[in-house]
mmCIF file of C-alpha atoms in Angstrom:
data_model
loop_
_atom_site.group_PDB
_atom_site.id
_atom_site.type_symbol
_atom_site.label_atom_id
_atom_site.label_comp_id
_atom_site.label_asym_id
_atom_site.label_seq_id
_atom_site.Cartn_x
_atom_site.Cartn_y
_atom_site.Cartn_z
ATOM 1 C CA UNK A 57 9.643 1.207 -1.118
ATOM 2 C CA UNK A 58 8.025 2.697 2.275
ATOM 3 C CA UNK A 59 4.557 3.779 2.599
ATOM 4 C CA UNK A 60 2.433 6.295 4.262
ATOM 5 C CA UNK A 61 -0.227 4.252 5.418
ATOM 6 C CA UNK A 62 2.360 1.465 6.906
ATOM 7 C CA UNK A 63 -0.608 -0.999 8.187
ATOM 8 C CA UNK A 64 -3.268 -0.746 5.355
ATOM 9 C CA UNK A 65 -3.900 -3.777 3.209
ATOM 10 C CA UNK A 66 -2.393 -4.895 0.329
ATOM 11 C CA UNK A 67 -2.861 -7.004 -2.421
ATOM 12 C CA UNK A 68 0.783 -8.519 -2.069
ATOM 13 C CA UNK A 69 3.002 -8.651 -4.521
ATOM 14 C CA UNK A 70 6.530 -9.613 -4.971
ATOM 15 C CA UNK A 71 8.252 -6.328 -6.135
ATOM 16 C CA UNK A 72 5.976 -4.951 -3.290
ATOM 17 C CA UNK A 73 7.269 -7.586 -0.072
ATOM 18 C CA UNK A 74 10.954 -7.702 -1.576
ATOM 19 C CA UNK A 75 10.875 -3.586 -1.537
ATOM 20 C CA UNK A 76 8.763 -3.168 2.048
ATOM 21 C CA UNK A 77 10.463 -0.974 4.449
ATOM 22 C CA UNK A 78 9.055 -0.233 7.907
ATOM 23 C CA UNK A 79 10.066 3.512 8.679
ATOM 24 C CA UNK A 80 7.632 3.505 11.611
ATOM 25 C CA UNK A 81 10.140 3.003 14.353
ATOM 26 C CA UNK A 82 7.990 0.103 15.703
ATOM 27 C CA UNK A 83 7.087 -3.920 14.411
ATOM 28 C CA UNK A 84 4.354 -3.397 11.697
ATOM 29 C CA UNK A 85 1.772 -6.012 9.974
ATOM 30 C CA UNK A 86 -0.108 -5.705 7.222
ATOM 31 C CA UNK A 87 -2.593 -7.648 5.748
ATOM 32 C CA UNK A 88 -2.937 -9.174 2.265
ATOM 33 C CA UNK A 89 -6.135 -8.357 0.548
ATOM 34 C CA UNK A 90 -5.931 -11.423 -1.721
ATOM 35 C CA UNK A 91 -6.199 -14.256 1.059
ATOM 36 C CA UNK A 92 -8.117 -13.298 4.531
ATOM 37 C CA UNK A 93 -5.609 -13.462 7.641
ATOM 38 C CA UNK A 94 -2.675 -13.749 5.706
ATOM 39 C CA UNK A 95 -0.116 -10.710 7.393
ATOM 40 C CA UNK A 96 3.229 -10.006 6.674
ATOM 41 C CA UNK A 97 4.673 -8.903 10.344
ATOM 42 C CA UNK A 98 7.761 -6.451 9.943
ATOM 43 C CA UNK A 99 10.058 -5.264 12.321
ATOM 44 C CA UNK A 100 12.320 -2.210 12.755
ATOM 45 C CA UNK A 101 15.200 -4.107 11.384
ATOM 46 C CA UNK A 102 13.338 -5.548 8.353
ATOM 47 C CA UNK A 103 12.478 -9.140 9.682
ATOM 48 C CA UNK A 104 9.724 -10.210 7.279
ATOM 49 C CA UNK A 105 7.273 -13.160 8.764
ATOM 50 C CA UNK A 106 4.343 -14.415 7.432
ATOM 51 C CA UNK A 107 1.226 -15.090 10.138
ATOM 52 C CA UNK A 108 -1.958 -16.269 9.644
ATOM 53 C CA UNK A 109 -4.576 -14.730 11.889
ATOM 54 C CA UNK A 110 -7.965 -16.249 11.659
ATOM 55 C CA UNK A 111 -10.241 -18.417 14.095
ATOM 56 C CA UNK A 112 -10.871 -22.164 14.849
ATOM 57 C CA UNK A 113 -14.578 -23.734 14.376
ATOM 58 C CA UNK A 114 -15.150 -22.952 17.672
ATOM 59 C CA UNK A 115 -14.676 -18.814 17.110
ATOM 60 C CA UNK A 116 -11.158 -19.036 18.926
ATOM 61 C CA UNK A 117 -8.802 -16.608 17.184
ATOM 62 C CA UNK A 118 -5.326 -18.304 15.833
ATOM 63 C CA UNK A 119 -1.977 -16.867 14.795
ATOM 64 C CA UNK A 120 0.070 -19.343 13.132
ATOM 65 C CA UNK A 121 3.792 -18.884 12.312
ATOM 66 C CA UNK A 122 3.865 -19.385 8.255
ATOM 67 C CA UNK A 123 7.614 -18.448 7.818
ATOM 68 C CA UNK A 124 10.335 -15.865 7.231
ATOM 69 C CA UNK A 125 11.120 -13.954 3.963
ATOM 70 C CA UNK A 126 12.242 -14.409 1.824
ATOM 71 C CA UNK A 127 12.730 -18.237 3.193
ATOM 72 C CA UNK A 128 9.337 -18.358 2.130
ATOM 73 C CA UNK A 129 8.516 -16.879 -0.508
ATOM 74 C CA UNK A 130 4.859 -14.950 -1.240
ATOM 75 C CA UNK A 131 3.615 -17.546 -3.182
ATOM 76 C CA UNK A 132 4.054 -20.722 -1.231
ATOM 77 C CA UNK A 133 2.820 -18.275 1.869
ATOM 78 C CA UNK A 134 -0.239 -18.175 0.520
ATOM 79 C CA UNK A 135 -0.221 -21.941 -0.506
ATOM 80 C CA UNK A 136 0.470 -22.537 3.169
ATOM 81 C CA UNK A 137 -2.365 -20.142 4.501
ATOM 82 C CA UNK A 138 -5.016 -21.482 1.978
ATOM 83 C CA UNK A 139 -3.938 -25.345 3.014
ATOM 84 C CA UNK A 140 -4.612 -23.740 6.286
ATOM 85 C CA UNK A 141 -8.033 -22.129 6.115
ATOM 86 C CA UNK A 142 -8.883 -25.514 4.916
ATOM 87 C CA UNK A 143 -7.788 -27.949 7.596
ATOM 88 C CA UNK A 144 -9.271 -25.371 9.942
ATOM 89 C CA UNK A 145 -12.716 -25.409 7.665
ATOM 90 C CA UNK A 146 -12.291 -29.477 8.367
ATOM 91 C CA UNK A 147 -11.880 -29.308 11.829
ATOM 92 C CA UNK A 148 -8.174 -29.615 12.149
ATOM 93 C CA UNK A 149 -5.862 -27.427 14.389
ATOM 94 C CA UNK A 150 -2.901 -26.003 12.263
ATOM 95 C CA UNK A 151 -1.183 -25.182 15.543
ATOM 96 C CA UNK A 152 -1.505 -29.021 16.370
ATOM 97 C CA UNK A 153 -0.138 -30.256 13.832
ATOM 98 C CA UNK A 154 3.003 -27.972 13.501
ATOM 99 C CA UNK A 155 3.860 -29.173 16.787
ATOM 100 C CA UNK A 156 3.643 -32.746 16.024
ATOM 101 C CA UNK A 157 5.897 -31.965 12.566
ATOM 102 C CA UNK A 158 8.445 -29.934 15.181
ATOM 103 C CA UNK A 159 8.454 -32.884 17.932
ATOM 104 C CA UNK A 160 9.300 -35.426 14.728
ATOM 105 C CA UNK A 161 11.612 -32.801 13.417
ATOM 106 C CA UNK A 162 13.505 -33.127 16.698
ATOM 107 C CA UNK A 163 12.681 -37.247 17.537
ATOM 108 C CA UNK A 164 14.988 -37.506 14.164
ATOM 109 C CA UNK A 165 17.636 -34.878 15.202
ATOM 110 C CA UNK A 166 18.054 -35.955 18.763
ATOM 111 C CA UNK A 167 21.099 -37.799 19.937
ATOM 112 C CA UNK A 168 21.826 -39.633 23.139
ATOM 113 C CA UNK A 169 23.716 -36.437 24.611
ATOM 114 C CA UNK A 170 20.840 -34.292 23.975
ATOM 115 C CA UNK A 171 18.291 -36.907 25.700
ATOM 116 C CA UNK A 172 20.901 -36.636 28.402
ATOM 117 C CA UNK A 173 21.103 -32.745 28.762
ATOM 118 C CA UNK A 174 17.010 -33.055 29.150
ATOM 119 C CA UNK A 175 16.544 -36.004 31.793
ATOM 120 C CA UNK A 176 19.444 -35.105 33.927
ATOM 121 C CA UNK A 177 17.645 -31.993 35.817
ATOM 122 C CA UNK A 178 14.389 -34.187 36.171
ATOM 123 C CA UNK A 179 15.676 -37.577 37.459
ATOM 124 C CA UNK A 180 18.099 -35.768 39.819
ATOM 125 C CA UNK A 181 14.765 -34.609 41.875
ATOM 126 C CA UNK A 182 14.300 -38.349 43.120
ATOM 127 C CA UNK A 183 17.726 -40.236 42.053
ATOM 128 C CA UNK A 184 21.228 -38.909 44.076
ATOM 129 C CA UNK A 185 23.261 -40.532 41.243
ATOM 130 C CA UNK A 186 21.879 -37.806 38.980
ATOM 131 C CA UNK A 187 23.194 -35.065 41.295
ATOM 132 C CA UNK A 188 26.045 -33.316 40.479
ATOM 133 C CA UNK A 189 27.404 -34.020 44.714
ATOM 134 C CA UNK A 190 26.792 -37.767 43.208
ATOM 135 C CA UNK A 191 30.635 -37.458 42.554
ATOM 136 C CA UNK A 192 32.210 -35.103 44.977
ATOM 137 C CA UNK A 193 35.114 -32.776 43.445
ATOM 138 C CA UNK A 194 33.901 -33.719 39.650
ATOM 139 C CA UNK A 195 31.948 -31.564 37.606
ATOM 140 C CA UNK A 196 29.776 -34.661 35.837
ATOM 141 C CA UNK A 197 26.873 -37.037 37.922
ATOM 142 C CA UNK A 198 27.724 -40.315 38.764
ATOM 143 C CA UNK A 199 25.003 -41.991 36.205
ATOM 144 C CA UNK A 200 26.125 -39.582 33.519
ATOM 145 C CA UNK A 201 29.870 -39.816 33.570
ATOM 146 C CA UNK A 202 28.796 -43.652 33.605
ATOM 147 C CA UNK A 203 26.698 -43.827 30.424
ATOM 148 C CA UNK A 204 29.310 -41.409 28.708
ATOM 149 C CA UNK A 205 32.239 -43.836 29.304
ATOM 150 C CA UNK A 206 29.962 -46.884 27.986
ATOM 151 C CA UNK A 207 27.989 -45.613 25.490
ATOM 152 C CA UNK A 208 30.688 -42.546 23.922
ATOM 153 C CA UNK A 209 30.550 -43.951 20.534
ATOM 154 C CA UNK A 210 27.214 -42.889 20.263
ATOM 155 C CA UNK A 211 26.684 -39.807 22.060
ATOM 156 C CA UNK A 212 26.848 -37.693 18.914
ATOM 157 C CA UNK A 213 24.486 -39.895 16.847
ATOM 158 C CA UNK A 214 20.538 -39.697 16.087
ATOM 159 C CA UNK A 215 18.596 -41.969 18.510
ATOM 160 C CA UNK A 216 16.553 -43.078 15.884
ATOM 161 C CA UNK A 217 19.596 -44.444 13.486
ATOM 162 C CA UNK A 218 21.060 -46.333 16.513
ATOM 163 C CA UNK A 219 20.045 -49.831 16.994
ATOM 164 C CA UNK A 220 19.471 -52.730 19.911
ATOM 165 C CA UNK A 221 22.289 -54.047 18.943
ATOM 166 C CA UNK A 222 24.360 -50.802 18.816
ATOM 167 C CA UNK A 223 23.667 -50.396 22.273
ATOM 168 C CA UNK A 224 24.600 -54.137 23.398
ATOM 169 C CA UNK A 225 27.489 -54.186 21.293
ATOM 170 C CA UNK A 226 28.887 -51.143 23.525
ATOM 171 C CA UNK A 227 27.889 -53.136 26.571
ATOM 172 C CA UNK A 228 29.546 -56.122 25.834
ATOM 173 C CA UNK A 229 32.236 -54.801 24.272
ATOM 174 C CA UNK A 230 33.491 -51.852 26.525
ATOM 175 C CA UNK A 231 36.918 -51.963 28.240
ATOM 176 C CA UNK A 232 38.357 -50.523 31.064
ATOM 177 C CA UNK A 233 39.977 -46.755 30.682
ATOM 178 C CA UNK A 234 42.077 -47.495 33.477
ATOM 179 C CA UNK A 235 42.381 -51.204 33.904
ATOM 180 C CA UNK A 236 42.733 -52.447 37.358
ATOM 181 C CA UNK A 237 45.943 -54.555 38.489
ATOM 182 C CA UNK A 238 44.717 -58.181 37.057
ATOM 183 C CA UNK A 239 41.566 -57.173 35.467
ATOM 184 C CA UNK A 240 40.826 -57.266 32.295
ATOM 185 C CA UNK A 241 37.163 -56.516 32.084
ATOM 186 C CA UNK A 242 35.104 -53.560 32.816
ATOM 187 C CA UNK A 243 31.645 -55.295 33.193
ATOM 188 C CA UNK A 244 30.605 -53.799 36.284
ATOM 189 C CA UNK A 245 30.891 -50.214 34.359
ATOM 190 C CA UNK A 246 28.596 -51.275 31.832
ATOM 191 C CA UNK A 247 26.103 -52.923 34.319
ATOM 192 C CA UNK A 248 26.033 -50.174 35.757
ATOM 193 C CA UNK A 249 25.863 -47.616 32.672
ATOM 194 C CA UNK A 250 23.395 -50.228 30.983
ATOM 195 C CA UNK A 251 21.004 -49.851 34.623
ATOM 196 C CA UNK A 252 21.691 -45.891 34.305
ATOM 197 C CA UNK A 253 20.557 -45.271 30.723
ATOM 198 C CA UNK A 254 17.512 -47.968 31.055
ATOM 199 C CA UNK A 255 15.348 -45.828 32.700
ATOM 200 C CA UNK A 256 15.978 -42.901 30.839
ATOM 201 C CA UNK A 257 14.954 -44.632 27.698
ATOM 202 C CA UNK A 258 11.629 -45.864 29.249
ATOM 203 C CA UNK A 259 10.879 -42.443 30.344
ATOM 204 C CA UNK A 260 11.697 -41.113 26.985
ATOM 205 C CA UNK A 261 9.378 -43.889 25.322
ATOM 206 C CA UNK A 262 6.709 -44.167 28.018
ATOM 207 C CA UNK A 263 7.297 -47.538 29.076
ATOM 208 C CA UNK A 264 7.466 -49.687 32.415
ATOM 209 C CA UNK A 265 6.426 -47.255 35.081
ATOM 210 C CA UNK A 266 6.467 -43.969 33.050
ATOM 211 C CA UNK A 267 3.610 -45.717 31.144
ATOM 212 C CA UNK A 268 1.071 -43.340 33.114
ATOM 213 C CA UNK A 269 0.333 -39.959 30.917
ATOM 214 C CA UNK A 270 2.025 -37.329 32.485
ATOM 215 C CA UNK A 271 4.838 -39.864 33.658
ATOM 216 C CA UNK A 272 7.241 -39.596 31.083
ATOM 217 C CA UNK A 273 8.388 -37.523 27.960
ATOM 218 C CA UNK A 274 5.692 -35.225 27.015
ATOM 219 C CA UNK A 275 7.143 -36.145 23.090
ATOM 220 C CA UNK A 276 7.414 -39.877 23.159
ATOM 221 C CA UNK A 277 10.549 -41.375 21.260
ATOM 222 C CA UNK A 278 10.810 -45.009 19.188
ATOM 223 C CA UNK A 279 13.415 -46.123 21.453
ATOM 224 C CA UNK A 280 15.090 -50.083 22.021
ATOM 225 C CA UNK A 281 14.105 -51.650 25.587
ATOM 226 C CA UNK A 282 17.371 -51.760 27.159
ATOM 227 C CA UNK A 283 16.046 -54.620 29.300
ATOM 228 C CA UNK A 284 16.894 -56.801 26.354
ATOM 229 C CA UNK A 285 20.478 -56.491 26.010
ATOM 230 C CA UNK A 286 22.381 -59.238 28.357
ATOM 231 C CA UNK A 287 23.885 -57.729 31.680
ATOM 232 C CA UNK A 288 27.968 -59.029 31.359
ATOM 233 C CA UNK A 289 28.403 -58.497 35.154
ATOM 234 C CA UNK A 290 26.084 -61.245 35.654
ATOM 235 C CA UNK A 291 28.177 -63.913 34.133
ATOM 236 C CA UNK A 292 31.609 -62.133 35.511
ATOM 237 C CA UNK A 293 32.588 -63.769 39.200
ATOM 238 C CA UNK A 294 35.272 -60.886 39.447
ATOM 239 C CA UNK A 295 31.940 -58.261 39.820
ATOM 240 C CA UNK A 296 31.511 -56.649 42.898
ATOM 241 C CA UNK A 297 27.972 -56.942 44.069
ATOM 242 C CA UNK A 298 25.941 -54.029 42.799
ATOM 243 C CA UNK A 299 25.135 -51.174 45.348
ATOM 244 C CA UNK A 300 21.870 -49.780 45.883
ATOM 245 C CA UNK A 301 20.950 -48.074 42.688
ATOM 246 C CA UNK A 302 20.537 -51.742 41.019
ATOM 247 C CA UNK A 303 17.299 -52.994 40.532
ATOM 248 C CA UNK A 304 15.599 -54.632 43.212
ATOM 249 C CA UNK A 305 14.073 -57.127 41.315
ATOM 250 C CA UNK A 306 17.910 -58.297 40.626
ATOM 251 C CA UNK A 307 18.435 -58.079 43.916
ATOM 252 C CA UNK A 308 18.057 -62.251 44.554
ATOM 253 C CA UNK A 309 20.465 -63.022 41.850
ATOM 254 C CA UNK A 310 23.357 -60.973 43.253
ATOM 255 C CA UNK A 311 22.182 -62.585 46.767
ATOM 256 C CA UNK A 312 23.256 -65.961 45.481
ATOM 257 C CA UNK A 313 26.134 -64.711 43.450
ATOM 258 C CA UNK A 314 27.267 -63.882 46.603
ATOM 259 C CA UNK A 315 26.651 -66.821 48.281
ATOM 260 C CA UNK A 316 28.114 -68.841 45.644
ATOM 261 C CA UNK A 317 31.290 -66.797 45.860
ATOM 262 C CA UNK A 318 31.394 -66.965 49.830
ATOM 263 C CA UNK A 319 31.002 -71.271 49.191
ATOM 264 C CA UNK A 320 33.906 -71.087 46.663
ATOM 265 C CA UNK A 321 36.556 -68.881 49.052
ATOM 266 C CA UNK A 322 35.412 -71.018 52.212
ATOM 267 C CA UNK A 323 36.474 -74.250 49.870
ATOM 268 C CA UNK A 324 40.146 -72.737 48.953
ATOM 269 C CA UNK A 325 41.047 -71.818 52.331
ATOM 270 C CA UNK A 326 39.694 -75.524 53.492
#
């Protein structure tokens, strides 16, 4: 079906969407006479998307995204505008909350690689092990090849089906890929992928100092507090003392691990 007058309006109909064709050579809409603002928006190639153009309480004009035909079909397009007209009517912002159903659309989609992917390029601003020169002649950051290593069991899986315990049960129970000559442990690795992916996980959730608005995620996330699973290298005497990037506030316990190891090798070679 094509018609002369391309942009008039229309009292919509099935037979009359389904059949549509835009001939015009450019993106068309045209407006349904049966519900105000409702358009069907159609492009060269046939795309068929149903808008809403109307205007807030406040006389500020709207388009909202209603969905593609025939994904959507004419009927529950006009359910959707009319629920829409309403909530605006109330005082609502339609635009509002289709963001909020997108951001929990994603919060329930996103895995630990994809969190990843989106802190990487902002905590390698401040932090050098987020760099890619963090790890010279390797393609991966320091802190990101770390929390792969520890955590690859659940890289691929929602955040929000992966528990406290998930996470400490990786910690505690990773081993070495490449076990050192008389070592048999890899807790350092996972202190150090644990302190990595800690921070990452309060910025996503807007806690500790990304409590601030504006500090962290824009989106927060329901994540676990890292802080709560138990650090293995503190409890391992065959740990190296932690470099820089470890918490300061550590930094007095590693002191006297040290100490306590210096005591112990002055009292075998006595």
């Amino acid at each position: 079906m094509t018609n002369t007058s391309a942009t008039a309006p229309r009292d919509f109909t099935d037979v009359f969407v389904r059949g549509f064709k835009n001939e015009s050579g450019k993106r068309i809409e045209i407006r349904d006479t049966k519900i105000t603002g409702l358009v069907m928006r159609v492009t060269t190639k046939g795309k068929k998307t149903f808008t809403l153009h109307t205007r807030t309480t406040g006389g500020e004009k709207i388009q909202i995204t209603i969905g593609t035909y025939p994904a959507i079909s004419l009927k529950d397009a006009r359910a959707i505008a009319m629920n829409h007209l309403a909530d605006i009517r109330r005082g609502h912002d339609p635009r509002e909350q289709a963001r909020l159903a997108k951001a929990l659309a994603e919060a329930q989609s996103l895995t630990l690689t994809n969190l990843l992917d989106e802190v990487e390029p902002i905590f390698a601003l401040t932090k050098s092990v987020w760099r890619a020169e963090s790890r010279r002649g390797r393609k991966k950051t320091e802190a990101r090849a770390a929390i792969e290593n520890v955590f690859a069991a659940l890289l691929k899986r929602p955040l929000n089906k992966v528990s406290l315990s998930d996470f400490a049960k990786a910690v505690n129970g990773y081993t070495p890929l490449r076990p050192r000559k008389g070592k048999t442990s890899a807790n350092g690795s996972a202190a150090r992928a644990l302190t990595y992916l800690r921070p990452v996980f309060d910025w996503a959730s807007g806690r500790s100092r990304f409590q601030k608005e504006g500090a962290g995620r824009g989106a927060k996330l329901e994540l676990p507090d890292l802080g709560l699973i138990h650090d293995p290298s503190i409890d391992d005497p065959t740990c190296p003392i932690p470099d820089d990037h470890i918490s300061p506030r550590r930094s007095a316990l590693f002191m006297a691990r040290s100490a306590l190891r210096d005591a112990q090798a002055g009292a075998r070679s006595c």
